Amino acid sequence: MECAVLSDPRNAAKIVRLHFHDCFVQGCDGSVLLDDTITLQGEKSATPNVDSLKGFEIIDSIKNKVESDCPGVVSCADILAIAARDSTVLVYMRVTFFFLTLFKHYYGKCSMAGWQVGGPDWEMYLGRKDSKTASYELANSNLPVPSEGILPIITKFLYQGLSVTDMVALSGSHTIGVARCQNYRARIYGDYTVTADQSTASESYLNDLRASCPAAGGDDDTVAPMDNVTPNLFDNSYYQILLRGEGLLNSDQEMYSSFLGVQTKQLVLQYAHDPLAFFHQFAQSMVAMGNITNAVDGGEVRRNCRFVNT
């Protein structure tokens, strides 16, 4: 993960997103990693995932290295959970990638050992098994989507055994993520001007978004950071953006601006003003999400994360 984040800081967000999309469908069982086969329909082509989930090759690379050293021991689901944790730590590191690049140049490796780090970190349960099945249907029904209002999203979190607090804290991972034009077009041509501050900076930001994401359609795969202030740093800037009414996704801004979001608004305010409270809760919520298990599939340790063992 150090090498992956060094090559592109956005890789951190890709892995965190993969872990989230894995856990919300059948539990944290690596089902999101499975490719379609003649006998199995995977989850990658489900509406919330298609053209959205990335980073599979990073997990493949890690799995290959682990499998060569201890074959048949470490599941793909555990690798994904650990990689998501490490991604969060790596993008909080208060060193520039310029110095890390120099380090790699002179020492020939990607190790960041010895650098001072902070932010959220957590110990996690290990021993997950990889599922032998996937669920295209559950991927379409269980995963929150950007166009949803706050009540349907809360319902989906409660269904997984997670709380409203977990929902607001886990949404904070958007501080290092990007969104596709297709998913924020309705927002920037809709109620963005209603929720956002009427400032020159806000107007300029909106104009930039509209310039690259036309109302008439097209350019669906154009991306924009969900935190346009510190997009490559895991911090609480995302919540401060919501206070200004400039959330890129409708589902994000609803947590602060919706009249139904009494509890979520208070949490957004708290995390916007207290980064340590956010880090603490994010770690607890990631552990809670990572403990969602597949209660049906007996599971296995896959040799290749993309296919069940034969």
Short mmCIF file of C-alpha atoms in Angstrom, two decimals:
data_model
loop_
_atom_site.label_atom_id
_atom_site.label_comp_id
_atom_site.label_asym_id
_atom_site.label_seq_id
_atom_site.Cartn_x
_atom_site.Cartn_y
_atom_site.Cartn_z
CA MET A 1 0.00 0.00 0.00
CA GLU A 2 2.92 2.35 0.61
CA CYS A 3 4.03 1.92 -3.00
CA ALA A 4 0.47 2.25 -4.30
CA VAL A 5 -0.25 5.44 -2.38
CA LEU A 6 3.14 6.85 -3.30
CA SER A 7 2.43 6.33 -7.00
CA ASP A 8 -1.05 7.90 -6.72
CA PRO A 9 -2.64 9.17 -3.46
CA ARG A 10 -6.08 8.43 -4.93
CA ASN A 11 -5.34 4.72 -4.60
CA ALA A 12 -6.03 5.07 -0.89
CA ALA A 13 -9.63 6.14 -1.52
CA LYS A 14 -10.11 3.33 -4.05
CA ILE A 15 -9.24 0.68 -1.47
CA VAL A 16 -11.35 2.19 1.32
CA ARG A 17 -14.29 2.31 -1.09
CA LEU A 18 -13.74 -1.32 -2.12
CA HIS A 19 -13.83 -2.41 1.52
CA PHE A 20 -17.07 -0.49 2.13
CA HIS A 21 -18.75 -1.96 -0.94
CA ASP A 22 -17.58 -5.42 0.07
CA CYS A 23 -18.95 -5.27 3.62
CA PHE A 24 -22.41 -3.96 2.65
CA VAL A 25 -23.07 -7.02 0.47
CA GLN A 26 -23.02 -10.40 2.24
CA GLY A 27 -20.61 -9.03 4.85
CA CYS A 28 -16.86 -8.50 4.58
CA ASP A 29 -16.16 -11.62 2.55
CA GLY A 30 -14.29 -10.45 -0.54
CA SER A 31 -17.33 -11.04 -2.76
CA VAL A 32 -16.84 -7.64 -4.43
CA LEU A 33 -13.52 -8.90 -5.83
CA LEU A 34 -15.03 -11.78 -7.81
CA ASP A 35 -15.13 -11.59 -11.61
CA ASP A 36 -18.10 -12.80 -13.62
CA THR A 37 -17.83 -16.39 -14.85
CA ILE A 38 -20.16 -18.78 -16.67
CA THR A 39 -21.52 -20.01 -13.35
CA LEU A 40 -21.25 -16.87 -11.20
CA GLN A 41 -22.47 -13.31 -11.64
CA GLY A 42 -20.26 -10.97 -9.67
CA GLU A 43 -21.02 -7.60 -8.13
CA LYS A 44 -18.73 -5.43 -10.26
CA SER A 45 -21.41 -4.68 -12.86
CA ALA A 46 -24.08 -3.70 -10.31
CA THR A 47 -25.27 -0.11 -10.71
CA PRO A 48 -23.46 1.32 -7.64
CA ASN A 49 -20.22 -0.41 -8.70
CA VAL A 50 -19.94 -0.28 -12.47
CA ASP A 51 -17.41 2.28 -13.73
CA SER A 52 -17.00 3.31 -10.09
CA LEU A 53 -15.00 0.70 -8.18
CA LYS A 54 -11.29 0.63 -8.90
CA GLY A 55 -8.14 -0.68 -7.26
CA PHE A 56 -8.68 -4.39 -7.88
CA GLU A 57 -5.19 -4.74 -9.32
CA ILE A 58 -3.70 -3.41 -6.07
CA ILE A 59 -5.37 -6.19 -4.08
CA ASP A 60 -4.26 -8.71 -6.72
CA SER A 61 -0.65 -7.58 -6.29
CA ILE A 62 -0.78 -7.82 -2.50
CA LYS A 63 -2.46 -11.23 -2.66
CA ASN A 64 0.21 -12.56 -5.03
CA LYS A 65 2.99 -11.51 -2.64
CA VAL A 66 1.24 -12.90 0.43
CA GLU A 67 0.29 -16.13 -1.34
CA SER A 68 3.88 -16.74 -2.41
CA ASP A 69 5.05 -16.54 1.22
CA CYS A 70 2.18 -18.28 3.03
CA PRO A 71 -0.16 -19.98 0.56
CA GLY A 72 -3.73 -20.67 1.58
CA VAL A 73 -3.54 -18.73 4.86
CA VAL A 74 -4.58 -15.09 4.40
CA SER A 75 -7.96 -14.42 2.82
CA CYS A 76 -8.63 -11.75 0.24
CA ALA A 77 -11.26 -10.30 2.61
CA ASP A 78 -8.62 -9.83 5.34
CA ILE A 79 -6.17 -8.33 2.85
CA LEU A 80 -8.79 -5.81 1.73
CA ALA A 81 -9.67 -4.88 5.32
CA ILE A 82 -6.02 -4.36 6.29
CA ALA A 83 -5.25 -2.44 3.10
CA ALA A 84 -8.19 -0.09 3.79
CA ARG A 85 -6.87 0.57 7.30
CA ASP A 86 -3.34 1.21 6.05
CA SER A 87 -4.61 3.48 3.26
CA THR A 88 -6.20 5.77 5.83
CA VAL A 89 -3.00 5.99 7.85
CA LEU A 90 -0.85 6.62 4.79
CA VAL A 91 -2.84 9.58 3.49
CA TYR A 92 -2.75 11.25 6.87
CA MET A 93 1.05 11.27 6.98
CA ARG A 94 2.25 14.86 7.22
CA VAL A 95 5.08 14.50 4.75
CA THR A 96 5.04 15.44 1.11
CA PHE A 97 5.11 12.89 -1.64
CA PHE A 98 8.08 14.82 -3.03
CA PHE A 99 10.22 13.71 -0.09
CA LEU A 100 8.87 10.19 -0.31
CA THR A 101 9.82 10.09 -3.97
CA LEU A 102 13.33 11.17 -3.06
CA PHE A 103 13.42 8.48 -0.38
CA LYS A 104 12.44 5.84 -2.91
CA HIS A 105 15.01 7.17 -5.41
CA TYR A 106 17.91 7.02 -2.97
CA TYR A 107 16.96 3.91 -1.01
CA GLY A 108 15.25 1.93 -3.76
CA LYS A 109 12.14 1.02 -1.78
CA CYS A 110 8.79 2.44 -0.79
CA SER A 111 9.08 1.98 2.95
CA MET A 112 7.76 4.84 5.06
CA ALA A 113 8.98 3.28 8.31
CA GLY A 114 10.18 5.91 10.73
CA TRP A 115 8.00 8.73 9.43
CA GLN A 116 5.78 10.41 12.01
CA VAL A 117 2.15 9.49 11.42
CA GLY A 118 -1.13 10.35 13.08
CA GLY A 119 -4.82 10.28 12.46
CA PRO A 120 -7.10 7.26 12.74
CA ASP A 121 -5.60 3.81 13.23
CA TRP A 122 -7.18 0.69 14.64
CA GLU A 123 -6.70 -2.95 15.48
CA MET A 124 -9.09 -5.25 13.68
CA TYR A 125 -10.51 -8.71 13.87
CA LEU A 126 -8.82 -11.08 11.41
CA GLY A 127 -9.75 -14.53 10.20
CA ARG A 128 -12.39 -13.58 7.62
CA LYS A 129 -13.14 -16.16 4.96
CA ASP A 130 -13.65 -15.47 1.27
CA SER A 131 -17.13 -16.16 -0.01
CA LYS A 132 -17.82 -18.73 -2.70
CA THR A 133 -20.69 -16.60 -3.99
CA ALA A 134 -21.51 -13.00 -4.86
CA SER A 135 -24.81 -11.13 -5.02
CA TYR A 136 -25.49 -8.75 -7.89
CA GLU A 137 -28.99 -8.22 -6.46
CA LEU A 138 -27.82 -7.23 -2.98
CA ALA A 139 -25.19 -4.91 -4.45
CA ASN A 140 -28.00 -3.05 -6.20
CA SER A 141 -30.24 -2.90 -3.14
CA ASN A 142 -27.89 -2.62 -0.12
CA LEU A 143 -25.40 0.01 -1.23
CA PRO A 144 -26.20 3.71 -0.73
CA VAL A 145 -26.20 5.81 -3.90
CA PRO A 146 -25.41 9.54 -4.25
CA SER A 147 -28.92 10.54 -5.30
CA GLU A 148 -30.60 9.12 -2.20
CA GLY A 149 -32.03 11.16 0.62
CA ILE A 150 -30.92 10.84 4.20
CA LEU A 151 -33.65 8.47 5.44
CA PRO A 152 -33.04 5.69 2.88
CA ILE A 153 -29.30 5.86 3.57
CA ILE A 154 -29.81 5.68 7.34
CA THR A 155 -32.05 2.66 6.77
CA LYS A 156 -29.32 0.90 4.82
CA PHE A 157 -26.79 1.47 7.59
CA LEU A 158 -29.21 0.29 10.28
CA TYR A 159 -29.87 -2.85 8.22
CA GLN A 160 -26.16 -3.66 8.48
CA GLY A 161 -26.21 -3.22 12.26
CA LEU A 162 -24.50 0.17 12.05
CA SER A 163 -25.69 3.39 13.69
CA VAL A 164 -26.37 6.92 12.49
CA THR A 165 -23.08 7.90 14.13
CA ASP A 166 -21.32 5.20 12.09
CA MET A 167 -22.93 6.55 8.93
CA VAL A 168 -21.73 10.12 9.46
CA ALA A 169 -18.24 9.03 10.52
CA LEU A 170 -17.76 6.55 7.66
CA SER A 171 -18.97 9.17 5.18
CA GLY A 172 -15.91 11.14 6.28
CA SER A 173 -13.82 8.82 4.12
CA HIS A 174 -15.04 10.99 1.24
CA THR A 175 -12.35 13.43 2.32
CA ILE A 176 -9.97 11.44 0.08
CA GLY A 177 -12.40 10.32 -2.61
CA VAL A 178 -13.53 11.48 -6.03
CA ALA A 179 -16.97 11.32 -7.63
CA ARG A 180 -18.04 10.92 -11.25
CA CYS A 181 -19.89 13.68 -13.07
CA GLN A 182 -22.82 11.29 -13.54
CA ASN A 183 -23.24 11.17 -9.76
CA TYR A 184 -23.05 14.89 -8.99
CA ARG A 185 -24.64 16.45 -12.10
CA ALA A 186 -28.09 16.68 -10.52
CA ARG A 187 -26.58 18.31 -7.44
CA ILE A 188 -24.62 21.08 -9.19
CA TYR A 189 -27.54 21.95 -11.47
CA GLY A 190 -30.06 21.52 -8.67
CA ASP A 191 -30.00 22.67 -5.05
CA TYR A 192 -26.29 23.47 -4.79
CA THR A 193 -27.05 27.21 -5.02
CA VAL A 194 -29.67 26.79 -2.28
CA THR A 195 -27.33 25.22 0.28
CA ALA A 196 -24.01 26.89 -0.60
CA ASP A 197 -22.70 30.19 0.73
CA GLN A 198 -23.27 33.05 -1.68
CA SER A 199 -19.58 33.85 -1.93
CA THR A 200 -17.26 34.51 -4.84
CA ALA A 201 -15.22 31.41 -4.00
CA SER A 202 -18.30 29.20 -3.92
CA GLU A 203 -19.58 30.61 -7.20
CA SER A 204 -16.19 30.09 -8.84
CA TYR A 205 -16.04 26.48 -7.61
CA LEU A 206 -19.53 25.79 -8.96
CA ASN A 207 -18.64 27.29 -12.34
CA ASP A 208 -15.58 25.05 -12.55
CA LEU A 209 -17.68 21.99 -11.78
CA ARG A 210 -20.27 22.90 -14.40
CA ALA A 211 -17.61 23.59 -17.02
CA SER A 212 -16.37 20.00 -16.80
CA CYS A 213 -19.78 18.37 -16.22
CA PRO A 214 -22.34 19.76 -18.70
CA ALA A 215 -26.03 19.70 -17.84
CA ALA A 216 -26.95 18.26 -21.22
CA GLY A 217 -25.03 15.06 -20.52
CA GLY A 218 -21.75 13.62 -21.67
CA ASP A 219 -18.46 13.59 -19.80
CA ASP A 220 -20.04 11.19 -17.30
CA ASP A 221 -16.63 9.82 -16.30
CA THR A 222 -15.15 13.22 -15.46
CA VAL A 223 -14.22 13.17 -11.79
CA ALA A 224 -14.00 15.80 -9.08
CA PRO A 225 -12.73 15.46 -5.50
CA MET A 226 -15.38 15.31 -2.81
CA ASP A 227 -12.99 17.38 -0.69
CA ASN A 228 -11.68 20.11 -2.98
CA VAL A 229 -9.58 21.69 -0.21
CA THR A 230 -7.26 18.83 0.85
CA PRO A 231 -8.20 15.98 -1.51
CA ASN A 232 -5.12 13.85 -0.78
CA LEU A 233 -5.11 14.22 3.00
CA PHE A 234 -7.28 12.33 5.46
CA ASP A 235 -8.62 15.12 7.66
CA ASN A 236 -11.93 16.73 8.67
CA SER A 237 -12.06 19.23 5.80
CA TYR A 238 -14.95 17.26 4.26
CA TYR A 239 -17.23 18.22 7.16
CA GLN A 240 -16.20 21.87 6.95
CA ILE A 241 -17.24 21.82 3.31
CA LEU A 242 -20.67 20.53 4.33
CA LEU A 243 -21.02 23.44 6.77
CA ARG A 244 -20.57 25.80 3.82
CA GLY A 245 -23.23 23.91 1.91
CA GLU A 246 -20.76 22.88 -0.81
CA GLY A 247 -20.99 19.09 -0.55
CA LEU A 248 -20.46 17.59 -3.98
CA LEU A 249 -22.95 14.76 -3.57
CA ASN A 250 -26.56 15.15 -2.58
CA SER A 251 -26.24 12.26 -0.13
CA ASP A 252 -23.39 14.05 1.65
CA GLN A 253 -24.97 17.48 1.90
CA GLU A 254 -28.23 15.98 3.16
CA MET A 255 -26.49 15.06 6.41
CA TYR A 256 -26.16 18.74 7.26
CA SER A 257 -28.84 20.55 5.26
CA SER A 258 -31.85 18.23 5.44
CA PHE A 259 -34.48 19.16 8.02
CA LEU A 260 -34.70 15.41 8.70
CA GLY A 261 -31.05 15.23 9.69
CA VAL A 262 -31.28 16.49 13.27
CA GLN A 263 -28.76 13.98 14.64
CA THR A 264 -26.56 13.94 11.55
CA LYS A 265 -26.28 17.75 11.54
CA GLN A 266 -24.96 17.75 15.10
CA LEU A 267 -22.39 15.10 14.23
CA VAL A 268 -21.24 17.02 11.15
CA LEU A 269 -20.79 20.11 13.32
CA GLN A 270 -18.85 18.13 15.91
CA TYR A 271 -16.47 16.52 13.42
CA ALA A 272 -15.97 19.78 11.53
CA HIS A 273 -14.68 21.44 14.70
CA ASP A 274 -13.00 18.47 16.39
CA PRO A 275 -10.78 16.34 14.12
CA LEU A 276 -9.74 14.06 16.98
CA ALA A 277 -13.37 13.19 17.69
CA PHE A 278 -13.77 12.34 14.01
CA PHE A 279 -10.62 10.19 13.93
CA HIS A 280 -11.68 8.32 17.06
CA GLN A 281 -15.18 7.59 15.79
CA PHE A 282 -14.00 6.75 12.27
CA ALA A 283 -11.70 4.08 13.70
CA GLN A 284 -14.50 2.63 15.85
CA SER A 285 -16.93 2.65 12.91
CA MET A 286 -14.44 0.98 10.57
CA VAL A 287 -14.00 -1.81 13.12
CA ALA A 288 -17.79 -2.17 13.41
CA MET A 289 -18.20 -2.31 9.64
CA GLY A 290 -15.29 -4.72 9.29
CA ASN A 291 -17.03 -7.10 11.69
CA ILE A 292 -20.07 -7.56 9.45
CA THR A 293 -19.81 -11.24 8.58
CA ASN A 294 -21.25 -13.56 5.97
CA ALA A 295 -23.55 -15.79 7.98
CA VAL A 296 -24.54 -18.04 5.07
CA ASP A 297 -21.46 -18.93 3.02
CA GLY A 298 -18.97 -21.22 4.81
CA GLY A 299 -16.16 -19.54 2.94
CA GLU A 300 -12.61 -20.40 1.94
CA VAL A 301 -9.23 -18.76 1.44
CA ARG A 302 -9.07 -18.02 -2.28
CA ARG A 303 -5.84 -18.55 -4.16
CA ASN A 304 -6.86 -15.83 -6.61
CA CYS A 305 -9.10 -13.04 -5.34
CA ARG A 306 -11.02 -12.89 -8.63
CA PHE A 307 -12.16 -16.51 -8.66
CA VAL A 308 -13.40 -19.13 -6.21
CA ASN A 309 -11.13 -22.13 -5.73
CA THR A 310 -11.72 -25.15 -7.95
#
